[in-house]
Coordinates of C-alpha atoms and ligand atoms in Angstrom, one line a residue:
X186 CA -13.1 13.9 34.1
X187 CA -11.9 15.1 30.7
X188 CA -14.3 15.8 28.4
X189 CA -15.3 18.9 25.5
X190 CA -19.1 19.9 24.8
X191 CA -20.6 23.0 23.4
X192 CA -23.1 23.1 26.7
X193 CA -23.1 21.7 29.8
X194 CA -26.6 23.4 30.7
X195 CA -28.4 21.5 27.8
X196 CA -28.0 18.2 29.9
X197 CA -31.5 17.9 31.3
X198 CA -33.1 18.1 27.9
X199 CA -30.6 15.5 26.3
X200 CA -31.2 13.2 29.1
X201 CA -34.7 13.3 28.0
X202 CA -34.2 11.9 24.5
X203 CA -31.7 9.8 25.8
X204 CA -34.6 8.1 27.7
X205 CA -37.8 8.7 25.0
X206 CA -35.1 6.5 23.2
X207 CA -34.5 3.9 25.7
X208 CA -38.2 3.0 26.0
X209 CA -37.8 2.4 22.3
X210 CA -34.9 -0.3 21.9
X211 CA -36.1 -3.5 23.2
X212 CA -32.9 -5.3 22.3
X213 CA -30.5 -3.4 23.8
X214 CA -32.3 -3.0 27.1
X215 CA -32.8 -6.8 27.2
X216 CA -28.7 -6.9 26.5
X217 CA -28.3 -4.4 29.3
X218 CA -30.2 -6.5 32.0
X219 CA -28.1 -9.3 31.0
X220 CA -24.6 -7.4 31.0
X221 CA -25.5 -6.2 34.7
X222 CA -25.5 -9.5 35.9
X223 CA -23.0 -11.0 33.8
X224 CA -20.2 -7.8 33.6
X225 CA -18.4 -9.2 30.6
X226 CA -16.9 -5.9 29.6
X227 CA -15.7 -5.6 33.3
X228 CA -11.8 -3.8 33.5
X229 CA -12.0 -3.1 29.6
X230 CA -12.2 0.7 28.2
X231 CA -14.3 1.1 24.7
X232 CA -13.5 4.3 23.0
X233 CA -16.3 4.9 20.7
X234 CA -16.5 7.2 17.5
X235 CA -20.1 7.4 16.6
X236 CA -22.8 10.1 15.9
X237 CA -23.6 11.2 19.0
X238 CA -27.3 10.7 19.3
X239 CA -29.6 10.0 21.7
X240 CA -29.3 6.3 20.8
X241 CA -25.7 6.4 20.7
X242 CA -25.9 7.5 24.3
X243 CA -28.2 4.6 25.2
X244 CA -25.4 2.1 23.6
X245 CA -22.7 4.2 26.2
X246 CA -24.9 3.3 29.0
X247 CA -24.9 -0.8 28.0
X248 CA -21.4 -1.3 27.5
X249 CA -20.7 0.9 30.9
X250 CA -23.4 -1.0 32.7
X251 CA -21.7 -4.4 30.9
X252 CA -18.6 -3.2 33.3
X253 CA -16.8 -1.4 30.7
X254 CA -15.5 2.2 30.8
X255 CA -16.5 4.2 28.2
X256 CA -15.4 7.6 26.2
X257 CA -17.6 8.9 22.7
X258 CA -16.4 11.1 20.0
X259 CA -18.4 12.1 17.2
X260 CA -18.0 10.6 13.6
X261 CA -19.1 13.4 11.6
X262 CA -18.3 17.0 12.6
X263 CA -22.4 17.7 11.8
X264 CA -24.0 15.2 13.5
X265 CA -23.6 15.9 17.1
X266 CA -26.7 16.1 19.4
X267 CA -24.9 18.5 21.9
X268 CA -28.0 18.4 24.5
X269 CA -26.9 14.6 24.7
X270 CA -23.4 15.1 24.5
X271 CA -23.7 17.4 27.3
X272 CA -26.0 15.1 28.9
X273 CA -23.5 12.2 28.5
X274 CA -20.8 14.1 30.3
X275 CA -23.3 14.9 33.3
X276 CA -23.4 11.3 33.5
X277 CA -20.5 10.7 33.9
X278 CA -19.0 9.3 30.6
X279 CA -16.1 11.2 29.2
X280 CA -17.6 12.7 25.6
X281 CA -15.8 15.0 23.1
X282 CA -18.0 16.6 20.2
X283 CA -19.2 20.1 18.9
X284 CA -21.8 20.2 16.6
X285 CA -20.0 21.6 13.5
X286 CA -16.8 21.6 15.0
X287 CA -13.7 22.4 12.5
X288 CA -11.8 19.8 10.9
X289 CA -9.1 20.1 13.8
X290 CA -11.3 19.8 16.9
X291 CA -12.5 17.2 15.0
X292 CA -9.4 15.2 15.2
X293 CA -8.6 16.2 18.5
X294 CA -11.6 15.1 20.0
X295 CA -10.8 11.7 18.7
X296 CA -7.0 11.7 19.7
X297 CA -8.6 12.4 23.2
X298 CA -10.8 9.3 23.0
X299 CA -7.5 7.2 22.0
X300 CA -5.7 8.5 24.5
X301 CA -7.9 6.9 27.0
X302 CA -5.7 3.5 25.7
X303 CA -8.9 2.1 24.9
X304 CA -9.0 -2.0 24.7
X305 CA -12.1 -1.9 22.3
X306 CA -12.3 0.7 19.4
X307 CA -15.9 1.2 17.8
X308 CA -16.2 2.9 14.5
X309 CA -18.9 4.2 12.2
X310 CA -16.2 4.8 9.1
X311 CA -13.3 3.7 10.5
X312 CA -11.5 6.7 11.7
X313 CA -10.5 5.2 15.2
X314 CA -9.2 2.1 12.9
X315 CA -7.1 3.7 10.3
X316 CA -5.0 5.9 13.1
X317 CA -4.8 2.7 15.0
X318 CA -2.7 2.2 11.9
X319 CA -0.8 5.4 10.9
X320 CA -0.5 7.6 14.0
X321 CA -0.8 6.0 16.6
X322 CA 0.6 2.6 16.3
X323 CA 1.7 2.7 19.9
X324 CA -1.5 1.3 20.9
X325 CA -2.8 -2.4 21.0
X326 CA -6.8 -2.9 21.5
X327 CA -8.0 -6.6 21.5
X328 CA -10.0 -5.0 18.6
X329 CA -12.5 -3.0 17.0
X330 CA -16.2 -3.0 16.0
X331 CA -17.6 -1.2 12.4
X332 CA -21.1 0.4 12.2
X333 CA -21.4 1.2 8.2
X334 CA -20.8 0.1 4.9
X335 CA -18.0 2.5 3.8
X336 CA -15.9 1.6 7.1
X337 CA -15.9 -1.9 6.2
X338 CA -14.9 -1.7 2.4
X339 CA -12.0 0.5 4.2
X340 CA -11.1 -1.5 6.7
X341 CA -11.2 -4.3 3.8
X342 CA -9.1 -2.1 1.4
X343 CA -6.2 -2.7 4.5
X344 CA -6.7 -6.3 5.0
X345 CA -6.3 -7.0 1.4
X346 CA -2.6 -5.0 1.3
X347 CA -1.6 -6.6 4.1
X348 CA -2.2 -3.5 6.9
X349 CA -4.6 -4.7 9.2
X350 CA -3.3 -5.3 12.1
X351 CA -6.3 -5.6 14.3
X352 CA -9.2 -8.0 14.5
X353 CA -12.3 -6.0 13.4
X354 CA -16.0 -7.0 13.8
X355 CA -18.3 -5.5 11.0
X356 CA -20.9 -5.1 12.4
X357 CA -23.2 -3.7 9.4
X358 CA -22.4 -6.7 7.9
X359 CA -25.3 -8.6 10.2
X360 CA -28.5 -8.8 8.7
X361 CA -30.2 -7.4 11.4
X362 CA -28.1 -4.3 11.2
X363 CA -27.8 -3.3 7.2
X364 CA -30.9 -5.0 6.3
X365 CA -33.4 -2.4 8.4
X366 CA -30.8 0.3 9.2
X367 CA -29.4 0.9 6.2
X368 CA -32.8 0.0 4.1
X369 CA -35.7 1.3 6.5
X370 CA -33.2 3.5 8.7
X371 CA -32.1 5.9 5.9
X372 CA -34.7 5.4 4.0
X373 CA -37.1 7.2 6.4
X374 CA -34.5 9.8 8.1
X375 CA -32.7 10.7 4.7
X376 CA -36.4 12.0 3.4
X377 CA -36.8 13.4 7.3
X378 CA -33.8 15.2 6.7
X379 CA -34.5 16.5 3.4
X380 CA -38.3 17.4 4.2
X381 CA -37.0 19.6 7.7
X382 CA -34.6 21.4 5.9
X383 CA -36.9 22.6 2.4
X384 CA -40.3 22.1 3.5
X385 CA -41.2 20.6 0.1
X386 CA -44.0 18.2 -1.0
X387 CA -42.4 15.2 -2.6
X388 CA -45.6 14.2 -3.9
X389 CA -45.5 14.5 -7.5
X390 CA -41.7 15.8 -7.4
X391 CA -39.0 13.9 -9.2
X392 CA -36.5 12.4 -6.7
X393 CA -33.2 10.8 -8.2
X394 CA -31.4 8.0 -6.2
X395 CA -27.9 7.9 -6.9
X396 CA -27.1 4.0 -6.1
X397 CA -29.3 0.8 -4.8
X398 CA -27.7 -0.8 -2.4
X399 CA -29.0 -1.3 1.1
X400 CA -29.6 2.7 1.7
X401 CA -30.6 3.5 -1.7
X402 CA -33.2 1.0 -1.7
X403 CA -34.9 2.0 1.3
X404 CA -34.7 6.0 0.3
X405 CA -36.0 5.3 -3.1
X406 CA -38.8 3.1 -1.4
X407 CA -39.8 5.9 1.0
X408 CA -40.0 9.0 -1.8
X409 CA -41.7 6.4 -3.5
X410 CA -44.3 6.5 -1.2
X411 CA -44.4 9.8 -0.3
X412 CA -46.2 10.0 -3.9
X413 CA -42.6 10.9 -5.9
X414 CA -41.4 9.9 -9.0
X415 CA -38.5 8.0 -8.2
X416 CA -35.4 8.0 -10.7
X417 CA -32.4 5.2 -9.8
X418 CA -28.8 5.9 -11.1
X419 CA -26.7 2.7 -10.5
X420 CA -23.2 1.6 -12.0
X421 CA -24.1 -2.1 -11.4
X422 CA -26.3 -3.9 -13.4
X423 CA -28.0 -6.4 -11.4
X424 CA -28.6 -3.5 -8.9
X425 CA -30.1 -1.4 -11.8
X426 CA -32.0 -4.2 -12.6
X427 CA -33.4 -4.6 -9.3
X428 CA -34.2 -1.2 -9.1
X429 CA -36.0 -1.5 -12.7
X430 CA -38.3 -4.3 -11.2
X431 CA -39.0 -2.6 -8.0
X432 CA -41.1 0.0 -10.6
X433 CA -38.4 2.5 -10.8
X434 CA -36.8 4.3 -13.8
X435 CA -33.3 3.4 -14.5
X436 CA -31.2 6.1 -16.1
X437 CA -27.5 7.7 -16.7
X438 CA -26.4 10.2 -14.0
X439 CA -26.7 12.9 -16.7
X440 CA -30.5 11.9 -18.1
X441 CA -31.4 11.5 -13.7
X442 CA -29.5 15.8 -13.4
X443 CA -31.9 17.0 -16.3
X444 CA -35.3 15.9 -14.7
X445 CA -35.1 15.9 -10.8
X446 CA -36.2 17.6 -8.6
X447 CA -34.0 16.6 -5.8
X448 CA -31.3 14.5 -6.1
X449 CA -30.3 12.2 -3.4
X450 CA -26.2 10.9 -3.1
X451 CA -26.3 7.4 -1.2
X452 CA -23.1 5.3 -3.1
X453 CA -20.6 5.5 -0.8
X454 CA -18.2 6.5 -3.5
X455 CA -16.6 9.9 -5.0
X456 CA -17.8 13.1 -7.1
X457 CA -21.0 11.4 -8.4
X458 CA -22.3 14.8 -8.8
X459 CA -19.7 16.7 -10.2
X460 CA -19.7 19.5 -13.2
X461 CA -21.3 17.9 -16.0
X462 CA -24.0 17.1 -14.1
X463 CA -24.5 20.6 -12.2
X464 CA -24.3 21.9 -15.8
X465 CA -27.4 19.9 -17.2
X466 CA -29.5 20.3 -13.9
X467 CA -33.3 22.4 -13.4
X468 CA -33.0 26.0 -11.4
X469 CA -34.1 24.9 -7.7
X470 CA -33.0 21.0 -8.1
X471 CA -32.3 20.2 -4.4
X472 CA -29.0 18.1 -4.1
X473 CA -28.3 15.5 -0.4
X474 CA -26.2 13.0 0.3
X475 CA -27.0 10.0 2.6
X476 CA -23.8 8.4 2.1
X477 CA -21.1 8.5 4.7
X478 CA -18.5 10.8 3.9
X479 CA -19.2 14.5 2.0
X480 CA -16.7 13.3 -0.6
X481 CA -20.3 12.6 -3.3
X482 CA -21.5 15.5 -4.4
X483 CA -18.5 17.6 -5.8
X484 CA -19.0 21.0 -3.7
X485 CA -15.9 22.5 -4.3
X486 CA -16.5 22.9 -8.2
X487 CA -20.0 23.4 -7.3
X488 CA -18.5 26.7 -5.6
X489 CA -16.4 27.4 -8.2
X490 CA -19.1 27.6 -10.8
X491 CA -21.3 29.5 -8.3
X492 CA -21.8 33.1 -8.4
X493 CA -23.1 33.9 -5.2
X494 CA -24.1 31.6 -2.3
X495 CA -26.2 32.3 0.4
X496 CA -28.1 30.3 3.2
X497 CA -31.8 30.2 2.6
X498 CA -32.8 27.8 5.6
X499 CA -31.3 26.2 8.6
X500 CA -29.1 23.6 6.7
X501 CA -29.9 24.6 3.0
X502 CA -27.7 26.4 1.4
X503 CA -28.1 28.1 -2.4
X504 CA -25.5 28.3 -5.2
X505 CA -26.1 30.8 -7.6
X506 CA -25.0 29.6 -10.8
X507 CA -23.7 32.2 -13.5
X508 CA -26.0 31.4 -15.9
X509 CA -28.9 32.7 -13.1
X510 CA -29.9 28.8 -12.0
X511 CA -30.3 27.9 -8.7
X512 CA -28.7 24.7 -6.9
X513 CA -29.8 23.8 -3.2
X514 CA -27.0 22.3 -1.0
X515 CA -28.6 20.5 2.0
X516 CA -26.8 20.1 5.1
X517 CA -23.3 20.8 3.4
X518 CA -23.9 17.6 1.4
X519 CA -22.8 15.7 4.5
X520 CA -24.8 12.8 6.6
X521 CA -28.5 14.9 5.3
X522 CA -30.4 12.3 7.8
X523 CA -27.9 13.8 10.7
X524 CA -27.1 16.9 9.7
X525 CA -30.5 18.0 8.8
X526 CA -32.7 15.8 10.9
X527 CA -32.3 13.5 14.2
X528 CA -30.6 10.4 12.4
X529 CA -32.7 7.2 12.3
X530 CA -35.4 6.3 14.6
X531 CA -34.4 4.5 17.7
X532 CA -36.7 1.5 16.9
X533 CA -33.9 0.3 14.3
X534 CA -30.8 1.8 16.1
X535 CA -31.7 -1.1 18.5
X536 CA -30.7 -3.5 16.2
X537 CA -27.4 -2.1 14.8
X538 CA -26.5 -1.5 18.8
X539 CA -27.2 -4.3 19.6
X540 CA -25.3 -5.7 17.2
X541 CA -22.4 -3.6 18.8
X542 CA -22.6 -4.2 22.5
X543 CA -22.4 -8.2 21.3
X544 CA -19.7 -7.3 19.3
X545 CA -17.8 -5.7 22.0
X546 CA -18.8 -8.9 24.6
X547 CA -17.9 -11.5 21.7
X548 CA -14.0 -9.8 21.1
X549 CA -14.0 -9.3 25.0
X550 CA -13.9 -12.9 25.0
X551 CA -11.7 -14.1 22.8
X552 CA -8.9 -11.3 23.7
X553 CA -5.8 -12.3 22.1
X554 CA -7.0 -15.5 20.3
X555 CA -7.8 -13.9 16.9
X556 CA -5.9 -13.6 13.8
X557 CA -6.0 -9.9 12.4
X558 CA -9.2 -9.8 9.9
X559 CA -13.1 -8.7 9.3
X560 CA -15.0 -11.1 11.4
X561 CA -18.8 -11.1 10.9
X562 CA -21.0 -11.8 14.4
X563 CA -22.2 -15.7 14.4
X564 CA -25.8 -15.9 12.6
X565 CA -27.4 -17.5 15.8
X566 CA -26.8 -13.7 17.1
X567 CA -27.9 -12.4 14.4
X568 CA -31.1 -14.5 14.7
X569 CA -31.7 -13.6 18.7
X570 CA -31.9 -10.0 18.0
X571 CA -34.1 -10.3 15.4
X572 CA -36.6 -12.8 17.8
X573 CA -36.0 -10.2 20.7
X574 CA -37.1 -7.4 18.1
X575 CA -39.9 -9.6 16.6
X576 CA -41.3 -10.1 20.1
X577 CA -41.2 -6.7 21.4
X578 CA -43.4 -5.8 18.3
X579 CA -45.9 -8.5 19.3
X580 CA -44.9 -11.0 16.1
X581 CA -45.6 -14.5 16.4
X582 CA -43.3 -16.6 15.0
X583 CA -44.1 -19.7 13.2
X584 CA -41.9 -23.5 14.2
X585 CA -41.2 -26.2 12.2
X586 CA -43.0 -29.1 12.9
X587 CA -40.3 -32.5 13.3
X588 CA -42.3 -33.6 9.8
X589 CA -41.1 -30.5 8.5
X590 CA -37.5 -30.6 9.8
X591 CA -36.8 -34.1 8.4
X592 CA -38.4 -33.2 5.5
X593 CA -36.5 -30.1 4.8
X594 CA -33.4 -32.3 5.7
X595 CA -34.2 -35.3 3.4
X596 CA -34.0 -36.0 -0.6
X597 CA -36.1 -39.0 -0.7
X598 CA -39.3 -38.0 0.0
X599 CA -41.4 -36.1 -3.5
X600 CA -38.9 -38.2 -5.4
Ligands
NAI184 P1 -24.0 -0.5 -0.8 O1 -22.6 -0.9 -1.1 O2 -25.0 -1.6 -0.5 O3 -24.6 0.3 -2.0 C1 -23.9 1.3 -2.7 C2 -24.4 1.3 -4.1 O4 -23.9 2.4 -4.8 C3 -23.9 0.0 -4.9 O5 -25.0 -0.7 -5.4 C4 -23.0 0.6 -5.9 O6 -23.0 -0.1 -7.2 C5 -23.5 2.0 -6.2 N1 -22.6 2.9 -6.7 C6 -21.3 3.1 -6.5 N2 -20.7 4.1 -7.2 C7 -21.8 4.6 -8.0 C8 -21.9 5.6 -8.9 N3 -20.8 6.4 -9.3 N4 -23.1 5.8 -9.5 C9 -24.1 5.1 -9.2 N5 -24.1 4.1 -8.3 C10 -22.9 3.8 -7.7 O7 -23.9 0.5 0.4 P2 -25.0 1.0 1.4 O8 -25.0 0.1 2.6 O9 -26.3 1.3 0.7 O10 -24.3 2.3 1.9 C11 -24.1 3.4 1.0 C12 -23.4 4.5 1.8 O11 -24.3 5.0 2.9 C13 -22.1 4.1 2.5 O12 -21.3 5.2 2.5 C14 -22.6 3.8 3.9 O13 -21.5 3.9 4.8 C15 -23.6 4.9 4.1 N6 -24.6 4.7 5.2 C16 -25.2 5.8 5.6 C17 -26.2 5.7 6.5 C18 -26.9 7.0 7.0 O14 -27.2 7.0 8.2 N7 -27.1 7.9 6.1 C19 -26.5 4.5 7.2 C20 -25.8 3.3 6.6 C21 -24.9 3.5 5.7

């Protein structure tokens, strides 16, 4: 079997997690009990590039017990949990990722995955999906599934010129997926991240949120409660606005770099910390980014304008500025909830891969029958996982009544 980990010896302990995890995602191991009798992945290949966590590995083992043959690469060069990649490959399933591997092993490991031919790509970020488009356009899957926001608005960005050429399930746009992974998922594991890597007590500390949307939300919720002050920068106005309400203080980008204390990245979008801001900041501000690519906070002027840098802790970094302030770089301003901690909690990875194993079954069965185009999973799934979750947890759920079902249905009635 081809495969490239740091360590094979680490497999016992990544086999570990891999299982503390499975006790803790109901959904999927309700899905797997069903694709074990019902093999709907049976004679396909999935190549998946996703962080390779413990959970990740649990998703591996669904979609291989669904029939399927399977082969991982990593989705972020810093996010690799090599006890379970190495676990993985002891397993059997052909994995390729290197915690901090260089840009070129990088890409490597995921020309190795696509040159498995796989009939399902799975993407978190769309890296699978865009040299399905450029390099290696030799290759026909029935299609391809898409874990995050900044994937889809990519993979959106080629089906509006006329590029796509694949039919792509977006996965984070279910509601069971960016609803409690981005929100309650980041949230938690972004502050995780941050707290492993300083040590600091956000209580009474000044936290900046650079953008509301799903992720934002939930990070700005959780410093929130961790006793910060929470500061929201946000370009759009209803989002600013709903940030406002939700008891948190709206400002510019450049008011949010001269008070905080730490300032967390989570837009999805480019240089949102760039000079001006690194100019106005306090000596000791710590600077993350949650958001999926590093592209956020503006490190290479950052390093331009340092002086010195030096690494203080595992995954903080300082920059030295020349006028003597100090600017703290966590986790190379990459994925800060996998580069600095364990990623989110398996209880909500349940959901999202859950959402991905019916995504793969659902384009499994309808090989060759779709148009290219972004597909969103049908809300009854959507619904079932959520029941599945709900139960597991011990939630009841309330019925309608029939009186309340015609009701609901009807006009006449309070007329
Ligand atoms: P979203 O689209 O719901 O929210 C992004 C927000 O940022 C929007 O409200 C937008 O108006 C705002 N924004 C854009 N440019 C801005 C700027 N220059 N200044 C201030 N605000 C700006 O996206 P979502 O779902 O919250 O995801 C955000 C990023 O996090 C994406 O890159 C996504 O892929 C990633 N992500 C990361 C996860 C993790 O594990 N850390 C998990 C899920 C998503």
């Amino acid at each position: 079997m081809n495969y490239d980990v740091a360590d094979l010896s680490l497999a016992s302990t990544g086999a570990r997690r891999i299982d503390w995890a499975e006790r803790r995602m109901p959904v999927l191991r309700s899905i797997r009990e069903r694709f074990e009798k019902e093999q709907p992945l049976a004679g396909l290949t999935v190549g998946a590039c996703l962080h390779v966590t413990a959970e990740t590995a649990n998703l591996m083992r669904v979609l291989r017990a669904g029939g399927a043959e399977v082969a991982l690469c990593a989705s972020n060069p810093l996010s690799t949990q090599d006890d379970v990649a190495a676990a993985l490959v002891a397993d059997g399933i052909p994995t390729f990722s290197i915690r901090g591997e260089d840009d070129d092993t990088y890409y490597r490991h995921i020309d190795a995955v696509l040159d498995m031919a796989p009939d399902i790509t799975m993407d978190d970020g769309a890296d699978l999906a865009t040299l399905l488009h450029t390099q290696r356009t030799d290759l026909n899957p029935i299609g391809s599934t898409e874990e995050t926001t900044t994937g889809v608005i990519r993979l959106r960005a080629m089906a509006a010129d006329g590029t796509l050429r694949l039919p792509v399930v977006a996965v984070n746009d279910s509601d069971t997926k960016h609803l409690f992974d981005n929100r309650y998922g980041t949230g938690q594991s972004a502050m995780d991240g941050i707290i492993r890597a300083t040590n600091m007590l956000m209580a009474g500390a000044t936290v900046a949120v650079i953008g509301y949307g799903d992720c934002g939300r939930g990070v700005a919720m959780r410093a929130e409660g961790m006793g910060a002050k929470v500061v929201v920068v946000e370009v759009d106005p209803i989002r600013a606005l709903a940030a406002a309400m939700d008891g948190h203080r709206v400002l510019t980008a450049d008011d949010a770099a001269r008070v905080a204390d730490v300032v967390i990245t989570v837009t999805g979008n480019k240089h949102v910390l760039r000079r001006q801001h690194f100019d106005q900041m306090k000596d000791g501000v710590v600077l993350a980014n949650a958001g999926h690519f590093d592209v956020e906070i503006d490190l290479e002027v950052l390093g331009e304008m340092a002086r010195d840098r030096r690494p203080v802790r595992n995954n903080l970094e300082e920059y030295e500025l020349a006028d003597g302030r100090r600017v703290l770089v966590v986790a190379e301003g990459r994925l800060v909830n996998l580069g600095a901690a364990e990623g989110h909690p398996a209880d909500v990875m349940d959901m999202s891969f859950a959402n991905q194993a019916l995504a793969a079954e659902w384009l499994a069965q309808r090989a060759g029958q779709l148009e290219p185009g972004i597909y969103t999973l049908p809300v009854e799934l959507d619904r079932e996982v959520a029941r599945i979750k709900l139960d597991s947890m011990g939630a009841g759920l309330e019925e309608l009544t029939e009186e309340q079902k015609s009701y609901l249905a009807g006009w006449r009635e309070g007329t």
